[in-house]
Amino acid sequence: GSEVNFNSMQLSSRAKLNIVISEEGMALAQLLKERYGIPYILELPVGIAEMHSFVKGIEKMLSITIKGKAHLEYKINHDKVITNKNVLIIGEPFVSLAIKKCLQKDFGIKDISIISNIQKHTKSQTLFLADRYEEVKCLESEAQIAEDMGLADILIADPLYERFLPHHSKIKFISVPHLGLSGREFVHMDYEYIGSGGFNYFKRHLT
């Protein structure tokens, strides 16, 4: 409700650190840093390796020790059957890059491409002009997207894209709903991508 939001805004100036999990939150994070000197981290920790790095970063910035992080210690044991696959991620650029990091670090997959259907010259596109998004290919044509999909061994995208695949396609499809595309149609799905939950979700579908 509005009362909760107002109270949250009142407390925001007391924060020691702001954790920003989307490009849309950057403007407010930068304002709070300029006005109150509150540092921020722009990060979405998908998978175990990235969550481990994320927690270490917070500990360093705040000079603290976070308890209960033993589950983040793990030994990488990449499955060669998975590492040789070609993966295509379709989605919002910030989330897609975070998923890519997980696939690289947790599963050893190297051949990963990202495409987005964000329309050019829109407000949404201006959010993703930073150099870190240079590898994201923006495609507006459904035909172009379908062509790229056909080249992948593994496709990670909103469930709506599964309808583009041929009926007997051998492409392994992993659903990651995108609210900006399919709204609340798939919110009931049992999926996860943050931390160990994300690692387990992708491991379950990749193997």
Tab-separated table of C-alpha atoms in Angstrom:
chain	number	residue	atom	x	y	z
A	1	GLY	CA	0.000	0.000	0.000
A	2	SER	CA	0.970	3.670	-0.213
A	3	GLU	CA	1.601	3.846	3.559
A	4	VAL	CA	4.180	1.050	3.355
A	5	ASN	CA	5.867	2.689	0.388
A	6	PHE	CA	5.994	6.054	2.158
A	7	ASN	CA	7.472	4.491	5.301
A	8	SER	CA	10.018	2.662	3.168
A	9	MET	CA	11.035	5.921	1.523
A	10	GLN	CA	11.477	7.534	4.940
A	11	LEU	CA	13.793	4.717	5.997
A	12	SER	CA	15.752	4.633	2.739
A	13	SER	CA	18.081	7.440	3.805
A	14	ARG	CA	19.240	5.307	6.768
A	15	ALA	CA	20.484	2.415	4.644
A	16	LYS	CA	24.146	1.420	4.719
A	17	LEU	CA	24.014	-0.078	1.244
A	18	ASN	CA	21.496	-0.227	-1.587
A	19	ILE	CA	21.217	-3.423	-3.615
A	20	VAL	CA	19.985	-2.637	-7.122
A	21	ILE	CA	18.570	-5.613	-9.047
A	22	SER	CA	17.437	-3.824	-12.206
A	23	GLU	CA	18.539	-0.959	-14.440
A	24	GLU	CA	15.257	0.782	-13.611
A	25	GLY	CA	16.450	1.185	-10.023
A	26	MET	CA	19.715	2.886	-10.920
A	27	ALA	CA	18.356	6.449	-11.007
A	28	LEU	CA	17.087	6.226	-7.432
A	29	ALA	CA	20.269	4.497	-6.240
A	30	GLN	CA	22.409	7.229	-7.755
A	31	LEU	CA	20.189	9.922	-6.205
A	32	LEU	CA	20.502	8.355	-2.750
A	33	LYS	CA	24.257	8.109	-3.164
A	34	GLU	CA	24.529	11.773	-4.152
A	35	ARG	CA	22.144	12.994	-1.451
A	36	TYR	CA	23.012	10.715	1.474
A	37	GLY	CA	26.314	9.097	0.477
A	38	ILE	CA	24.796	5.598	0.398
A	39	PRO	CA	26.812	3.234	-1.840
A	40	TYR	CA	25.064	0.720	-4.061
A	41	ILE	CA	25.663	-2.565	-5.860
A	42	LEU	CA	24.098	-3.274	-9.250
A	43	GLU	CA	23.914	-7.052	-9.284
A	44	LEU	CA	21.526	-9.954	-9.785
A	45	PRO	CA	23.244	-13.023	-8.267
A	46	VAL	CA	22.028	-15.925	-10.393
A	47	GLY	CA	23.481	-19.271	-9.329
A	48	ILE	CA	25.944	-20.252	-6.630
A	49	ALA	CA	29.182	-18.720	-7.942
A	50	GLU	CA	27.628	-15.296	-8.459
A	51	MET	CA	25.863	-15.385	-5.081
A	52	HIS	CA	29.193	-16.261	-3.444
A	53	SER	CA	30.830	-13.287	-5.163
A	54	PHE	CA	27.838	-11.074	-4.299
A	55	VAL	CA	28.031	-11.909	-0.577
A	56	LYS	CA	31.801	-11.385	-0.539
A	57	GLY	CA	31.299	-7.984	-2.142
A	58	ILE	CA	28.801	-6.925	0.505
A	59	GLU	CA	31.095	-8.127	3.287
A	60	LYS	CA	33.959	-6.084	1.872
A	61	MET	CA	31.924	-2.923	1.320
A	62	LEU	CA	30.402	-2.970	4.804
A	63	SER	CA	33.347	-4.567	6.672
A	64	ILE	CA	31.101	-7.301	8.046
A	65	THR	CA	30.886	-11.093	8.093
A	66	ILE	CA	27.654	-12.657	6.882
A	67	LYS	CA	26.723	-15.852	8.689
A	68	GLY	CA	25.043	-18.889	7.144
A	69	LYS	CA	26.840	-18.761	3.799
A	70	ALA	CA	28.436	-22.218	4.017
A	71	HIS	CA	26.044	-23.489	1.317
A	72	LEU	CA	27.739	-21.131	-1.128
A	73	GLU	CA	31.012	-23.035	-0.873
A	74	TYR	CA	31.102	-25.641	-3.600
A	75	LYS	CA	33.378	-27.498	-5.969
A	76	ILE	CA	32.864	-26.979	-9.659
A	77	ASN	CA	32.337	-30.246	-11.491
A	78	HIS	CA	31.365	-29.403	-15.041
A	79	ASP	CA	29.475	-31.952	-17.120
A	80	LYS	CA	31.160	-32.148	-20.544
A	81	VAL	CA	27.845	-33.098	-22.141
A	82	ILE	CA	26.495	-29.702	-21.069
A	83	THR	CA	29.608	-27.567	-21.652
A	84	ASN	CA	29.656	-28.348	-25.365
A	85	LYS	CA	26.102	-27.130	-25.922
A	86	ASN	CA	25.120	-23.912	-27.687
A	87	VAL	CA	22.798	-21.797	-25.542
A	88	LEU	CA	20.540	-18.931	-26.578
A	89	ILE	CA	18.976	-16.669	-23.952
A	90	ILE	CA	16.058	-14.450	-24.958
A	91	GLY	CA	14.933	-11.854	-22.465
A	92	GLU	CA	15.513	-8.600	-20.666
A	93	PRO	CA	19.248	-7.788	-21.039
A	94	PHE	CA	20.123	-7.344	-17.357
A	95	VAL	CA	18.565	-10.651	-16.283
A	96	SER	CA	19.902	-12.451	-19.357
A	97	LEU	CA	23.492	-11.404	-18.648
A	98	ALA	CA	23.120	-12.599	-15.050
A	99	ILE	CA	21.882	-15.988	-16.279
A	100	LYS	CA	24.806	-16.157	-18.693
A	101	LYS	CA	27.284	-15.671	-15.838
A	102	CYS	CA	25.667	-18.559	-13.980
A	103	LEU	CA	25.878	-20.865	-16.998
A	104	GLN	CA	29.530	-19.959	-17.506
A	105	LYS	CA	30.702	-20.217	-13.895
A	106	ASP	CA	28.445	-22.919	-12.455
A	107	PHE	CA	28.178	-25.154	-15.524
A	108	GLY	CA	31.187	-24.293	-17.692
A	109	ILE	CA	29.120	-23.476	-20.771
A	110	LYS	CA	31.034	-21.209	-23.161
A	111	ASP	CA	28.880	-20.833	-26.278
A	112	ILE	CA	26.126	-18.503	-25.048
A	113	SER	CA	24.290	-15.827	-27.032
A	114	ILE	CA	21.732	-13.269	-25.859
A	115	ILE	CA	19.009	-11.570	-27.849
A	116	SER	CA	16.332	-9.143	-26.735
A	117	ASN	CA	13.159	-7.938	-28.398
A	118	ILE	CA	13.460	-4.423	-26.954
A	119	GLN	CA	12.423	-1.949	-29.618
A	120	LYS	CA	14.981	0.572	-30.789
A	121	HIS	CA	14.712	4.257	-29.885
A	122	THR	CA	12.482	3.562	-26.876
A	123	LYS	CA	12.930	4.413	-23.199
A	124	SER	CA	13.558	0.743	-22.452
A	125	GLN	CA	16.434	0.588	-24.905
A	126	THR	CA	18.122	3.669	-23.426
A	127	LEU	CA	18.501	1.781	-20.137
A	128	PHE	CA	20.754	-0.763	-21.824
A	129	LEU	CA	23.239	1.387	-23.726
A	130	ALA	CA	26.134	0.755	-21.325
A	131	ASP	CA	29.167	-1.155	-22.617
A	132	ARG	CA	28.225	-4.203	-20.521
A	133	TYR	CA	25.279	-4.794	-22.865
A	134	GLU	CA	27.220	-4.643	-26.116
A	135	GLU	CA	26.956	-8.418	-26.569
A	136	VAL	CA	23.144	-8.315	-26.419
A	137	LYS	CA	21.640	-8.427	-29.898
A	138	CYS	CA	18.348	-6.527	-30.237
A	139	LEU	CA	15.961	-8.106	-32.726
A	140	GLU	CA	12.453	-6.800	-33.379
A	141	SER	CA	11.482	-9.183	-36.168
A	142	GLU	CA	9.830	-12.456	-35.133
A	143	ALA	CA	11.398	-14.078	-38.192
A	144	GLN	CA	14.886	-13.040	-37.082
A	145	ILE	CA	14.270	-14.317	-33.553
A	146	ALA	CA	12.910	-17.629	-34.856
A	147	GLU	CA	15.998	-18.030	-37.077
A	148	ASP	CA	18.360	-17.588	-34.114
A	149	MET	CA	16.261	-19.961	-32.033
A	150	GLY	CA	16.671	-22.677	-34.629
A	151	LEU	CA	20.463	-22.616	-34.227
A	152	ALA	CA	20.459	-23.320	-30.478
A	153	ASP	CA	20.833	-26.588	-28.591
A	154	ILE	CA	19.343	-25.034	-25.456
A	155	LEU	CA	16.901	-22.127	-25.365
A	156	ILE	CA	16.204	-20.112	-22.210
A	157	ALA	CA	13.261	-17.763	-22.594
A	158	ASP	CA	9.738	-16.818	-21.594
A	159	PRO	CA	7.331	-19.770	-22.122
A	160	LEU	CA	5.644	-17.844	-24.946
A	161	TYR	CA	8.700	-18.503	-27.123
A	162	GLU	CA	8.249	-22.251	-26.873
A	163	ARG	CA	5.329	-21.842	-29.258
A	164	PHE	CA	7.765	-20.724	-31.961
A	165	LEU	CA	9.560	-24.075	-31.902
A	166	PRO	CA	8.617	-26.822	-34.379
A	167	HIS	CA	6.453	-29.573	-32.862
A	168	HIS	CA	9.237	-32.195	-32.987
A	169	SER	CA	12.097	-29.820	-32.171
A	170	LYS	CA	15.086	-31.322	-30.336
A	171	ILE	CA	15.934	-27.966	-28.761
A	172	LYS	CA	15.895	-28.171	-24.964
A	173	PHE	CA	13.643	-25.371	-23.690
A	174	ILE	CA	14.090	-23.849	-20.221
A	175	SER	CA	11.362	-21.477	-19.076
A	176	VAL	CA	12.207	-18.178	-17.385
A	177	PRO	CA	9.044	-16.026	-17.439
A	178	HIS	CA	9.460	-12.371	-18.363
A	179	LEU	CA	6.720	-10.236	-16.796
A	180	GLY	CA	7.274	-7.493	-19.353
A	181	LEU	CA	6.367	-9.929	-22.134
A	182	SER	CA	3.806	-12.402	-20.810
A	183	GLY	CA	2.505	-10.466	-17.820
A	184	ARG	CA	1.239	-12.681	-15.015
A	185	GLU	CA	0.333	-15.618	-17.252
A	186	PHE	CA	3.183	-17.797	-15.964
A	187	VAL	CA	3.726	-16.473	-12.428
A	188	HIS	CA	2.380	-19.761	-11.054
A	189	MET	CA	5.332	-21.653	-12.563
A	190	ASP	CA	7.839	-23.284	-10.244
A	191	TYR	CA	11.022	-21.522	-11.334
A	192	GLU	CA	13.921	-19.744	-9.674
A	193	TYR	CA	17.161	-18.099	-10.722
A	194	ILE	CA	18.589	-16.428	-7.611
A	195	GLY	CA	21.442	-18.092	-5.717
A	196	SER	CA	21.418	-21.818	-5.002
A	197	GLY	CA	17.753	-22.002	-6.016
A	198	GLY	CA	18.702	-20.794	-9.460
A	199	PHE	CA	21.615	-23.220	-9.653
A	200	ASN	CA	19.329	-26.137	-8.804
A	201	TYR	CA	16.674	-24.992	-11.270
A	202	PHE	CA	19.076	-24.793	-14.195
A	203	LYS	CA	20.878	-27.991	-13.191
A	204	ARG	CA	17.569	-29.847	-13.120
A	205	HIS	CA	16.692	-28.707	-16.628
A	206	LEU	CA	20.152	-28.870	-18.194
A	207	THR	CA	20.933	-32.447	-17.187
